[in-house]
C-alpha positions in Angstrom: 54.8 -35.1 37.5 57.1 -33.9 40.0 57.4 -34.8 43.8 56.2 -31.8 46.0 56.8 -31.5 49.9 53.7 -30.5 50.8 53.7 -29.6 54.4 55.5 -30.4 57.6 55.4 -29.8 61.1 57.3 -30.2 64.5 53.8 -30.7 66.8 53.9 -30.5 70.2 53.4 -33.8 72.8 50.1 -35.1 72.3 48.4 -32.8 70.4 46.6 -33.3 67.2 48.4 -31.0 64.9 47.2 -30.3 61.1 50.3 -31.5 58.2 48.4 -30.4 55.7 44.6 -29.3 53.8 44.6 -30.3 50.4 43.5 -27.6 47.7 43.6 -30.8 44.9 43.8 -34.2 44.2 46.9 -36.1 45.3 49.2 -39.2 45.9 50.7 -38.3 49.2 52.9 -40.2 51.7 54.0 -39.2 55.1 57.9 -39.3 56.7 58.0 -39.1 60.8 61.4 -39.2 62.4 61.9 -39.1 65.8 64.4 -36.7 67.2 64.6 -37.7 71.2 67.8 -38.8 72.5 66.2 -40.9 75.5 64.5 -43.9 75.1 61.7 -43.0 77.5 59.4 -41.8 77.5 58.2 -44.1 74.5 57.1 -42.1 71.4 54.3 -43.4 69.9 53.0 -41.6 66.9 49.5 -41.6 65.0 48.5 -40.7 60.8 45.1 -39.8 60.0 43.2 -37.8 57.0 39.7 -36.1 58.0 37.7 -35.9 55.0 36.1 -32.8 53.3 33.0 -34.1 54.5 33.8 -35.7 57.5 31.7 -34.7 61.1 32.6 -37.6 63.1 35.6 -39.2 64.5 34.1 -42.9 63.1 34.4 -41.2 59.0 38.3 -40.1 59.7 40.5 -42.9 58.2 43.6 -43.4 60.1 47.2 -44.4 57.8 49.2 -45.4 61.4 47.7 -45.3 64.8 49.6 -45.5 68.0 52.7 -46.5 66.2 56.1 -47.2 68.8 59.4 -45.4 66.9 62.9 -45.8 68.3 65.3 -43.1 69.1 66.8 -41.9 66.0 64.6 -44.4 64.0 62.0 -42.8 61.2 59.7 -44.5 58.4 57.5 -43.7 55.7 53.7 -44.8 55.0 52.4 -46.4 52.6 51.7 -43.8 49.8 47.3 -42.4 49.9 45.0 -40.7 48.0 43.8 -37.4 49.2 41.1 -35.5 47.7 40.3 -31.6 47.4 39.1 -30.8 50.8 41.0 -33.5 52.8 43.1 -32.8 55.5 46.0 -34.7 57.0 46.9 -34.6 60.9 49.6 -36.1 63.3 49.8 -37.1 67.1 52.6 -37.6 69.3 53.7 -38.5 72.5 56.9 -36.9 72.6 57.6 -33.5 71.5 60.6 -34.0 69.4 58.9 -36.0 66.3 59.2 -34.4 62.9 56.5 -35.1 60.3 56.2 -34.1 56.5 54.1 -34.8 53.6 55.3 -35.4 50.3 52.8 -35.9 47.3 52.1 -35.8 43.1 49.6 -33.8 42.0 46.8 -35.5 40.1 45.6 -33.3 37.3 42.8 -36.0 36.2 40.6 -37.2 39.7 38.6 -39.8 37.8 41.6 -41.5 35.8 44.8 -40.6 37.0 46.6 -42.3 34.8 45.3 -40.1 31.9 47.4 -36.8 32.4 48.0 -34.8 29.3 51.3 -34.6 28.3 52.9 -32.1 25.8 56.2 -33.7 24.1 58.2 -31.1 21.8 60.8 -32.7 19.4 60.6 -36.2 21.2 60.9 -39.6 19.6 59.2 -43.3 20.7 61.1 -45.7 20.1 61.6 -49.5 20.9 59.4 -52.5 20.0 55.7 -53.2 21.6 54.6 -49.7 21.5 50.6 -48.7 21.1 49.8 -45.1 20.2 45.5 -45.3 20.9 43.5 -42.3 19.6 40.1 -41.1 21.0 37.7 -42.6 19.2 34.3 -42.2 19.4 30.8 -41.2 16.9 30.4 -37.4 15.4 27.9 -36.7 17.6 31.2 -37.2 20.3 33.6 -35.0 18.7 35.1 -33.3 21.7 34.1 -29.1 20.9 37.3 -28.0 22.7 39.5 -29.6 20.0 42.3 -27.5 18.3 42.9 -28.2 15.3 45.3 -30.5 14.4 43.2 -33.0 16.8 43.1 -36.9 15.7 40.8 -39.1 16.2 38.8 -41.9 14.8 35.1 -41.9 13.9 33.0 -45.1 14.9 30.3 -44.3 12.5 32.0 -43.8 9.3 35.5 -46.0 10.1 37.4 -43.1 9.5 40.7 -41.4 11.2 39.1 -37.5 11.1 41.5 -34.2 11.6 40.2 -31.0 13.2 40.8 -28.1 10.3 40.1 -24.6 10.6 35.8 -25.1 8.2 35.7 -28.0 10.6 36.2 -32.1 10.4 38.2 -33.6 7.7 38.7 -37.2 6.8 42.3 -38.4 6.3 43.2 -38.8 3.0 40.0 -36.7 1.4 41.5 -33.4 0.5 40.8 -31.8 -2.4 41.5 -34.1 -5.8 44.5 -32.7 -7.9 44.5 -32.1 -11.8 43.3 -34.9 -13.9 46.9 -36.0 -15.6 46.7 -36.2 -19.3 45.3 -39.5 -20.7 47.7 -41.8 -21.8 47.8 -43.8 -25.4 45.6 -46.8 -26.0 47.0 -49.6 -25.7 47.6 -52.8 -27.7 44.3 -55.1 -28.0 44.6 -58.1 -26.3 44.5 -61.6 -27.9 41.3 -63.1 -28.6 39.6 -65.1 -25.2 38.4 -69.0 -25.3 35.1 -69.5 -26.5 32.8 -69.2 -23.7 30.4 -71.9 -22.1 28.0 -70.0 -20.8 24.9 -69.5 -21.9 23.6 -66.4 -21.5 20.5 -64.8 -20.5 17.1 -65.8 -21.8 15.7 -62.6 -23.6 12.2 -60.8 -22.6 9.2 -62.8 -23.8 7.4 -61.4 -26.5 4.1 -59.9 -26.6 0.9 -62.6 -26.6 -1.7 -62.5 -29.1 -4.0 -60.2 -30.6 -6.7 -59.0 -27.8 -9.6 -61.0 -26.5 -12.7 -60.9 -28.5 -16.3 -59.4 -27.3 -18.4 -61.9 -25.1 -21.4 -63.4 -26.6 -24.8 -63.3 -25.7 -26.4 -64.7 -23.0 -29.4 -67.6 -24.1 -32.5 -68.0 -23.3 -33.4 -69.6 -20.2 -34.9 -73.0 -20.4 -38.4 -73.9 -18.6 -38.2 -75.2 -15.2 -38.5 -78.8 -14.2 -40.9 -80.1 -12.4 -40.8 -80.6 -9.0 -40.0 -84.4 -7.1 -42.7 -86.5 -6.0 -45.5 -86.5 -3.3 -44.3 -87.2 0.6 -44.6 -90.9 1.9 -47.4 -91.6 4.5 -46.0 -91.6 7.8 -45.7 -95.0 9.3 -47.5 -96.1 12.7 -46.4 -96.2 15.6 -44.6 -99.3 17.0 -45.6 -101.0 20.5 -44.8 -99.9 23.6 -42.2 -102.6 25.3 -43.2 -104.1 28.8 -42.4 -102.3 32.0 -39.2 -103.1 34.0 -39.1 -105.1 37.0 -39.6 -103.0 40.2 -36.2 -102.3 41.6 -35.2 -103.1 45.2 -36.6 -101.1 48.1 -33.5 -98.4 49.5 -32.0 -98.9 52.8 -34.2 -96.5 55.6 -33.5 -93.3 55.8 -31.6 -92.0 58.3 -32.7 -88.1 57.3 -35.8 -86.9 59.5 -38.3 -85.2 56.8 -39.7 -81.4 57.1 -42.1 -81.6 59.7 -46.0 -80.9 58.0 -48.3 -78.0 58.9 -50.3 -77.7 61.9 -53.9 -79.1 61.2 -56.7 -76.3 62.2 -57.5 -75.7 65.3 -60.4 -77.5 67.1 -64.1 -76.1 66.7 -65.1 -73.3 68.6 -65.5 -73.2 72.2 -69.1 -73.9 73.5 -71.4 -71.8 75.4 -70.1 -71.2 79.3 -72.5 -73.5 81.4 -74.9 -72.1 84.7 -72.9 -71.4 87.8 -74.6 -74.1 90.1 -75.7 -73.8 93.1 -73.9 -72.3 96.6 -73.0 -75.2 99.0 -73.9 -74.9 102.4 -70.7 -73.3 104.5 -69.3 -75.5 107.1 -66.4 -73.9 109.0 -64.0 -76.3 109.4 -61.8 -76.2 112.5 -58.9 -73.5 113.2 -55.8 -74.9 111.9 -52.3 -74.3 113.7 -50.8 -70.3 114.3 -49.4 -69.5 110.6 -45.5 -69.3 110.7 -46.4 -67.3 107.1 -46.9 -63.1 107.2 -49.9 -63.0 104.7 -49.8 -60.3 102.1 -50.5 -56.7 103.6 -53.8 -55.4 103.2 -54.6 -52.2 100.9 -54.2 -49.2 102.4 -57.3 -47.6 104.3 -58.5 -44.2 104.1 -56.7 -41.7 105.8 -58.4 -40.5 109.0 -59.5 -37.3 110.2 -56.5 -36.8 112.3 -55.3 -33.5 113.6 -51.2 -32.6 112.1 -49.3 -32.2 115.2 -46.4 -29.6 116.2 -43.1 -30.4 113.8 -40.2 -31.7 116.2 -36.9 -30.2 116.6 -34.3 -30.8 114.1 -32.5 -33.7 114.0 -28.5 -33.6 114.5 -26.7 -33.6 111.6 -26.1 -37.2 110.2 -23.0 -38.3 108.2 -22.0 -37.3 104.5 -23.6 -39.3 102.1 -23.7 -37.3 98.5 -20.3 -36.7 96.6 -20.6 -32.7 96.0 -18.6 -32.1 93.0 -14.7 -30.8 93.3 -15.3 -30.2 97.2 -15.3 -33.3 98.2 -12.8 -34.6 95.7 -10.2 -32.3 97.2 -11.1 -33.6 100.9 -10.1 -36.8 99.6 -7.1 -35.7 97.6 -8.1 -36.8 94.1 -9.6 -35.0 91.3 -12.8 -35.4 89.0 -11.2 -36.8 86.2 -9.8 -39.8 88.3 -13.0 -41.3 89.0 -15.1 -40.0 85.9 -15.8 -43.4 84.9 -14.7 -46.9 85.9 -11.5 -48.5 84.6 -9.7 -51.9 85.2 -6.4 -50.2 85.8 -5.1 -46.3 86.5 -1.7 -46.0 84.5 0.0 -43.2 86.0 1.6 -41.6 82.9 5.3 -40.0 83.6 8.2 -39.2 81.3 11.8 -39.8 81.5 13.4 -35.9 79.6 12.3 -35.9 76.0 13.2 -39.9 75.8 10.9 -42.1 77.0 7.5 -42.7 78.6 7.2 -44.5 81.9 4.0 -46.3 83.6 6.2 -46.9 87.1 2.5 -47.3 88.5 2.6 -51.0 86.8 5.6 -51.3 84.7 9.1 -50.7 84.9 11.9 -49.0 82.3 11.7 -46.6 79.6 8.8 -47.2 76.7 7.7 -50.6 78.1 5.1 -53.0 76.5 1.6 -52.0 78.5 -1.3 -54.9 78.1 -4.9 -54.1 77.1 -8.1 -56.3 77.7 -10.1 -56.2 74.5 -13.9 -55.0 75.7 -12.6 -53.3 79.0 -11.8 -49.4 79.7 -8.3 -48.9 80.9 -7.4 -45.6 82.0 -4.1 -43.1 81.9 -3.7 -40.1 84.4 -1.3 -37.7 82.5 0.9 -35.2 84.1 3.5 -34.4 82.0 3.3 -30.6 80.3 5.4 -30.9 77.7 4.2 -34.2 76.1 1.1 -34.9 74.4 -0.1 -38.3 74.7 -1.6 -39.9 71.8 -2.8 -44.2 71.2 -2.6 -45.3 67.9 -3.6 -48.1 65.8 -2.8 -49.5 62.2 -5.4 -51.2 60.0 -3.0 -52.6 57.6 -2.2 -48.9 56.3 0.4 -47.6 59.5 -0.5 -46.5 62.5 -2.7 -43.7 62.9 -4.7 -41.9 65.5 -7.4 -43.9 67.2 -10.8 -41.4 66.5 -13.3 -43.9 68.8 -14.1 -45.2 72.2 -11.8 -42.5 73.9 -13.1 -40.0 76.7 -10.9 -37.3 78.5 -11.9 -35.5 81.8 -10.1 -32.6 82.6 -9.2 -32.4 87.0 -12.3 -30.4 86.7 -14.5 -32.4 85.0 -14.8 -31.2 81.4 -15.1 -33.7 79.1 -14.0 -34.5 75.2 -14.2 -37.5 73.2 -12.7 -39.3 70.5 -10.3 -37.8 68.2 -10.6 -34.5 70.6 -9.8 -36.6 73.5 -6.1 -37.1 71.6 -3.0 -35.0 72.2 -3.7 -34.3 76.2 -1.1 -33.3 78.6 -3.1 -34.1 82.1 -6.0 -35.2 83.5 -7.1 -38.6 82.7 -7.8 -40.3 79.5 -10.0 -43.7 78.8 -10.1 -45.8 76.4 -12.7 -48.2 75.9 -10.5 -50.9 74.2 -12.3 -52.8 71.1 -13.1 -56.8 71.7 -11.3 -57.0 67.8 -7.5 -56.6 67.8 -6.3 -53.5 65.1 -4.5 -56.2 62.4 -1.5 -54.2 62.4 -1.6 -53.6 66.4 -1.3 -50.7 69.2 0.9 -48.6 70.2 1.5 -45.1 72.7 3.6 -42.2 71.1 4.4 -38.4 72.2 2.9 -35.7 69.6 6.0 -33.7 70.1 8.8 -36.2 70.4 8.2 -39.3 68.0 11.1 -41.3 70.1 8.6 -41.3 72.8 6.8 -44.7 71.7 5.9 -48.1 72.7 3.9 -50.9 71.9 0.5 -51.5 73.4 -0.7 -55.6 73.3 -3.9 -56.2 73.0 -5.2 -59.4 74.8 -8.7 -61.1 73.9 -10.7 -62.1 77.1 -11.4 -65.8 75.3 -7.6 -66.0 75.2 -6.8 -65.5 78.8 
């Protein structure tokens, strides 16, 4: 195939310039020459290929990068492949640089050496020349073969050629007219006597047919049965009892307690009360230092209700009145709805990570929870629905139990309905036993905003 000049360019300094955009497959090389007459500034050149599907610089293929080219010098790159859709770019630090690209078109992108050639009045001479024909099964015959196309059929193991009527094996054309029978030749000499015995002839037929079966004779009388069964022998004498074995070692196992015996007989009748003894007043004891129990309240006397006294001055506030007191205390109802061992303030770093700066530092930090305790998450990110998930062996899914969410107005939702909130407070009653695959927090909108939750057991602390 002829070598073609595919493109040339004299680019401006420090400018990425397209040298050639391939519309077919080529084997190409680039020649660059420095036309400058001064050694300064130094001329440095770069040459690279941008593949058809490339979208980032990391996918470019550099042929030469930042190569210093002296005054009046030139060089040619090694040959490289270009696919249909690829582009060749060049760059120079000095405007006086000339680039040209030359190449050979490749008509067969899979096997460039298998380029179809048409020979006219050509003769192949010389030794060690080999001509290989296309080969394959009958089903692999090329459908676009022209008349005269010759191939080797691997099924019939014959050469075959494409003719107007189809395919025909080479050497199997129509038979010519049979020639006249030639004269009979003279009889040859008699051969020597054979020493080989010929095969044995077939066995002749057997004798006549078998005669009919004779009649069955009369059955004779049955003989007498065996003699009578003899009498059973007497039972032998029982042998003497063997000696008693040695006493075993004392058991160390306490046997089961026997059942409780019946209670004693019925309680006898109560005896008569004895006579009251004489009353003797003892001496008065010392004054007691112990206050005795308060006696029963006596009946209400017929007193007269006096007039109502004036209202006393108001005392301090002793009750928590809805959101009025919460506002005065600079808190919201959700922050005091339930008790928790820790309250993590949840914020976001754009759309890339969660932060818990009240307790942890950095983006998406690992946070720790205690099994059996309650932990609270104060939410304030409107664009990031906050979720807690666990992995019980089949991947992470939303937690659906042990969750309570309170809005800033005190409206409560629980379990699965408490997930994906962006404000208020989420309370989580952490399970005593951790999930087999662990826990994590994650944004319901931005999957990259996620981090690990490490479960700690109280018994391991």
